[in-house]
Short mmCIF file of C-alpha atoms and ligand atoms in Angstrom, two decimals:
data_model
loop_
_atom_site.label_atom_id
_atom_site.label_comp_id
_atom_site.label_asym_id
_atom_site.label_seq_id
_atom_site.Cartn_x
_atom_site.Cartn_y
_atom_site.Cartn_z
CA MET X 1 5.69 24.98 -9.94
CA VAL X 2 7.08 23.64 -13.23
CA SER X 3 5.05 23.84 -16.42
CA VAL X 4 5.81 21.13 -18.99
CA LYS X 5 4.69 21.25 -22.64
CA ALA X 6 2.44 18.22 -22.96
CA ARG X 7 -0.69 16.81 -24.52
CA PRO X 8 -3.56 17.63 -24.23
CA TYR X 9 -2.25 20.84 -22.56
CA ASP X 10 0.66 21.88 -20.34
CA TYR X 11 1.26 19.71 -17.27
CA THR X 12 2.10 21.52 -14.06
CA LEU X 13 4.12 19.67 -11.45
CA GLU X 14 5.13 20.66 -7.99
CA PRO X 15 8.69 19.86 -6.88
CA GLY X 16 8.53 18.00 -3.57
CA LYS X 17 5.20 16.42 -4.48
CA THR X 18 6.27 14.56 -7.62
CA ALA X 19 7.66 11.03 -7.99
CA LEU X 20 8.84 9.03 -10.99
CA VAL X 21 7.28 5.59 -11.43
CA VAL X 22 9.18 3.13 -13.64
CA ILE X 23 6.96 0.18 -14.47
CA ASP X 24 8.32 -3.36 -14.89
CA MET X 25 11.65 -2.68 -16.65
CA GLN X 26 12.57 -6.24 -15.71
CA ARG X 27 14.57 -8.79 -17.67
CA ASP X 28 11.47 -10.99 -18.09
CA PHE X 29 9.96 -8.42 -20.46
CA ILE X 30 13.05 -6.87 -22.02
CA GLU X 31 15.65 -9.59 -22.59
CA ARG X 32 15.72 -12.60 -24.84
CA GLY X 33 14.80 -15.73 -22.88
CA GLY X 34 12.27 -13.93 -20.69
CA PHE X 35 8.49 -14.13 -20.44
CA GLY X 36 7.85 -11.58 -23.23
CA ASP X 37 10.25 -13.30 -25.61
CA ALA X 38 8.81 -16.73 -24.80
CA LEU X 39 5.36 -15.42 -25.76
CA GLY X 40 6.74 -14.63 -29.23
CA ASN X 41 7.26 -10.88 -28.87
CA ASP X 42 10.06 -8.76 -30.35
CA VAL X 43 11.77 -7.62 -27.15
CA SER X 44 14.20 -5.32 -28.99
CA ARG X 45 11.41 -2.73 -29.17
CA LEU X 46 11.38 -2.56 -25.36
CA GLU X 47 15.16 -2.74 -24.99
CA ALA X 48 15.39 0.39 -27.16
CA ILE X 49 13.87 2.62 -24.46
CA ILE X 50 16.53 1.81 -21.86
CA PRO X 51 18.68 4.91 -22.65
CA ALA X 52 15.73 7.33 -22.52
CA THR X 53 14.47 5.74 -19.31
CA ALA X 54 17.95 5.98 -17.77
CA ARG X 55 18.06 9.68 -18.68
CA LEU X 56 14.64 10.21 -17.09
CA ILE X 57 15.71 8.41 -13.92
CA GLY X 58 18.81 10.63 -13.91
CA LEU X 59 16.66 13.77 -13.95
CA PHE X 60 14.92 12.62 -10.76
CA ARG X 61 18.11 11.33 -9.09
CA GLU X 62 19.94 14.63 -9.72
CA ARG X 63 17.17 16.43 -7.86
CA GLY X 64 16.76 13.86 -5.10
CA TRP X 65 13.12 13.36 -6.06
CA PRO X 66 11.43 10.03 -5.20
CA ILE X 67 11.62 7.12 -7.62
CA VAL X 68 9.41 4.02 -7.56
CA HIS X 69 10.41 0.90 -9.52
CA THR X 70 7.84 -1.87 -9.98
CA ARG X 71 8.27 -5.50 -11.00
CA GLU X 72 5.47 -7.82 -12.02
CA ALA X 73 6.29 -10.63 -9.60
CA HIS X 74 4.60 -13.54 -7.89
CA LYS X 75 5.47 -15.47 -4.76
CA PRO X 76 7.33 -18.76 -5.42
CA ASP X 77 4.23 -20.75 -4.36
CA LEU X 78 2.10 -18.60 -6.74
CA SER X 79 -0.44 -18.05 -3.95
CA ASP X 80 -0.81 -14.45 -5.14
CA CYS X 81 -1.43 -15.44 -8.77
CA PRO X 82 -5.03 -16.23 -9.67
CA PRO X 83 -5.46 -19.46 -11.67
CA SER X 84 -7.09 -17.39 -14.40
CA LYS X 85 -3.82 -15.45 -14.82
CA ILE X 86 -1.73 -18.63 -14.87
CA ARG X 87 -3.96 -20.09 -17.59
CA ARG X 88 -3.26 -17.14 -19.93
CA GLY X 89 -0.40 -17.11 -22.41
CA SER X 90 0.23 -20.38 -24.11
CA ALA X 91 0.25 -23.93 -22.77
CA SER X 92 4.05 -24.04 -22.86
CA VAL X 93 4.65 -20.53 -21.44
CA ARG X 94 3.04 -20.08 -18.06
CA ILE X 95 3.85 -17.97 -15.03
CA GLY X 96 5.95 -20.01 -12.60
CA GLU X 97 7.47 -22.30 -15.24
CA GLU X 98 11.22 -22.59 -15.71
CA GLY X 99 12.78 -20.48 -18.42
CA PRO X 100 16.37 -19.63 -19.36
CA MET X 101 16.37 -16.91 -16.65
CA GLY X 102 14.62 -18.92 -13.96
CA ARG X 103 10.92 -19.26 -13.14
CA LEU X 104 8.82 -16.83 -15.18
CA LEU X 105 7.55 -13.76 -13.27
CA VAL X 106 8.55 -15.24 -9.90
CA THR X 107 10.11 -12.99 -7.31
CA GLY X 108 13.83 -13.41 -6.72
CA GLU X 109 14.50 -15.18 -10.02
CA PRO X 110 17.16 -13.71 -12.37
CA GLY X 111 14.55 -12.82 -14.99
CA ASN X 112 12.53 -10.92 -12.43
CA GLN X 113 15.32 -8.39 -11.78
CA ILE X 114 15.24 -4.90 -13.23
CA VAL X 115 17.67 -4.58 -16.14
CA PRO X 116 21.12 -3.59 -14.80
CA GLU X 117 21.17 -0.21 -16.59
CA LEU X 118 18.06 0.89 -14.65
CA ALA X 119 18.60 -0.90 -11.33
CA ALA X 120 17.23 0.81 -8.24
CA GLN X 121 19.62 2.67 -5.99
CA ASP X 122 19.52 2.82 -2.19
CA GLY X 123 16.57 4.84 -0.96
CA GLU X 124 14.41 4.20 -4.03
CA ILE X 125 11.15 2.29 -3.62
CA VAL X 126 10.91 -1.15 -5.24
CA ILE X 127 7.45 -2.72 -5.44
CA ASP X 128 6.68 -6.32 -6.38
CA LYS X 129 3.18 -6.26 -7.79
CA PRO X 130 1.11 -9.39 -8.47
CA GLY X 131 -1.29 -7.52 -10.75
CA LYS X 132 -0.93 -5.43 -13.86
CA GLY X 133 -1.69 -2.31 -11.83
CA MET X 134 0.77 -1.03 -9.23
CA PHE X 135 -1.74 -0.46 -6.43
CA TRP X 136 -3.36 -3.90 -6.25
CA ALA X 137 -2.06 -5.74 -3.14
CA THR X 138 1.07 -3.58 -2.80
CA GLY X 139 0.34 -0.92 -0.16
CA LEU X 140 1.90 1.62 -2.53
CA HIS X 141 -0.86 4.23 -2.24
CA GLU X 142 -0.32 4.47 1.52
CA ARG X 143 3.45 4.88 1.00
CA LEU X 144 2.97 7.63 -1.60
CA GLN X 145 0.44 9.37 0.63
CA GLY X 146 2.91 9.15 3.49
CA LEU X 147 5.42 11.04 1.34
CA GLY X 148 2.83 13.71 0.48
CA LEU X 149 3.00 12.97 -3.25
CA THR X 150 0.32 14.26 -5.61
CA HIS X 151 2.01 14.04 -9.04
CA LEU X 152 3.37 10.91 -10.75
CA VAL X 153 5.53 10.79 -13.88
CA PHE X 154 5.33 7.40 -15.61
CA ALA X 155 7.76 5.33 -17.66
CA GLY X 156 8.14 1.63 -18.40
CA VAL X 157 6.53 -1.32 -20.13
CA THR X 158 4.27 -2.27 -21.59
CA THR X 159 2.41 0.91 -22.45
CA GLU X 160 -1.04 -0.61 -22.91
CA VAL X 161 -0.85 -3.21 -20.13
CA CYS X 162 0.95 -2.44 -16.86
CA VAL X 163 1.72 1.22 -17.57
CA GLN X 164 -1.81 2.09 -18.62
CA THR X 165 -3.41 0.04 -15.84
CA SER X 166 -1.17 1.67 -13.21
CA MET X 167 -1.82 5.14 -14.61
CA ARG X 168 -5.58 4.61 -14.59
CA GLU X 169 -5.42 3.29 -11.02
CA ALA X 170 -3.36 6.36 -10.04
CA ASN X 171 -5.81 8.68 -11.77
CA ASP X 172 -8.67 7.16 -9.78
CA ARG X 173 -6.71 7.76 -6.56
CA GLY X 174 -6.32 11.46 -7.32
CA TYR X 175 -2.76 11.62 -8.67
CA GLU X 176 -1.95 13.96 -11.57
CA CYS X 177 -0.26 11.62 -14.05
CA LEU X 178 2.23 12.34 -16.84
CA LEU X 179 3.57 9.67 -19.22
CA ILE X 180 6.92 10.25 -20.95
CA ASP X 181 6.62 9.21 -24.59
CA GLU X 182 10.19 7.98 -25.27
CA ALA X 183 10.38 6.10 -21.95
CA THR X 184 7.49 3.73 -22.57
CA GLU X 185 7.02 1.03 -25.18
CA SER X 186 4.88 -1.86 -26.30
CA TYR X 187 5.56 -5.00 -28.30
CA PHE X 188 2.84 -3.61 -30.58
CA PRO X 189 3.52 -0.06 -31.87
CA GLU X 190 -0.13 0.49 -32.67
CA PHE X 191 -1.10 -0.32 -29.07
CA LYS X 192 1.35 2.29 -27.73
CA ALA X 193 -0.02 4.90 -30.12
CA SER X 194 -3.64 4.07 -29.23
CA THR X 195 -2.91 4.12 -25.50
CA ILE X 196 -1.41 7.60 -25.75
CA GLU X 197 -4.48 8.80 -27.61
CA MET X 198 -6.76 7.25 -24.96
CA ILE X 199 -4.83 8.91 -22.13
CA VAL X 200 -5.00 12.42 -23.56
CA ALA X 201 -8.52 12.18 -25.02
CA GLN X 202 -11.41 14.16 -23.56
CA GLY X 203 -9.23 16.79 -21.94
CA GLY X 204 -6.80 14.29 -20.44
CA ILE X 205 -9.24 11.74 -19.11
CA VAL X 206 -6.35 9.65 -17.73
CA GLY X 207 -3.57 12.26 -17.73
CA TRP X 208 -0.91 13.91 -19.87
CA VAL X 209 1.84 12.77 -22.27
CA ALA X 210 5.08 14.71 -22.84
CA ALA X 211 8.39 14.34 -24.64
CA LEU X 212 11.44 13.71 -22.49
CA ASP X 213 13.21 16.83 -23.83
CA ASP X 214 10.22 18.95 -22.87
CA LEU X 215 10.29 17.65 -19.28
CA ALA X 216 14.08 18.13 -19.04
CA GLY X 217 13.88 21.62 -20.55
CA ALA X 218 11.05 22.68 -18.25
CA LEU X 219 12.94 21.54 -15.15
CA GLN X 220 16.09 23.40 -16.24
CA SER X 221 14.20 26.59 -17.11
CA ALA X 222 12.30 26.58 -13.82
CA GLU X 223 15.53 26.10 -11.88
CA ALA X 224 17.37 28.80 -13.84
CA ALA X 225 14.55 31.24 -13.14
CA ALA X 226 14.40 30.46 -9.41
C1 LIG C 301 2.53 -7.63 -19.31
C2 LIG C 301 3.41 -5.63 -18.30
N1 LIG C 301 2.51 -7.09 -20.52
N2 LIG C 301 4.36 -5.23 -17.46
N3 LIG C 301 3.05 -6.96 -18.27
O1 LIG C 301 2.12 -8.75 -19.13
O2 LIG C 301 2.91 -4.86 -19.08
#
């Protein structure tokens, strides 16, 4: 067992039963010319978490622990995208339309790829999810159950949309969820801050939040003591 300093109280994870989930670190949200940029957001806020997220991924890779990468992605014929979702955004920026990096949020397009610094390696799970949450229409729960996983450490974007939705879905399925503060971001700083407060409120009603250094330190200490 590894005990990590966290809010609202220490988070205890079990090696062998813990996976990292990196939500939607795809070019469409992080680079200029993508979906997020086209909607008028400052993507540099999200780009800034790439180094911390890479370090977090490294912690799991060094230990050979499972890593799940998600992408918000729709089939080219958009048959998995409800019309209500297509209608959102603005009239000129809609899922499936052509942008500088190909069709927005469509699987296989350049903009739909994970940023190169965080690209999945062989053996890591990559999930294309048509919803904001990672369990809707993905079969991911069954795969995680098959691996005997009970604890999920979260990173990615955006904190209040796909990260929070996925974490809440995971919480409802019985996973113990930890979000790493420096490895998640929002286009709206106040939304990130509020989401963190919502997660840890009421004794951790959704889960825990920790600093990356505290996770790294806890892993090292536990291994040194073993
Ligand atoms: C959004 C996401 N914000 N990955 N997607 O539309 O959070």
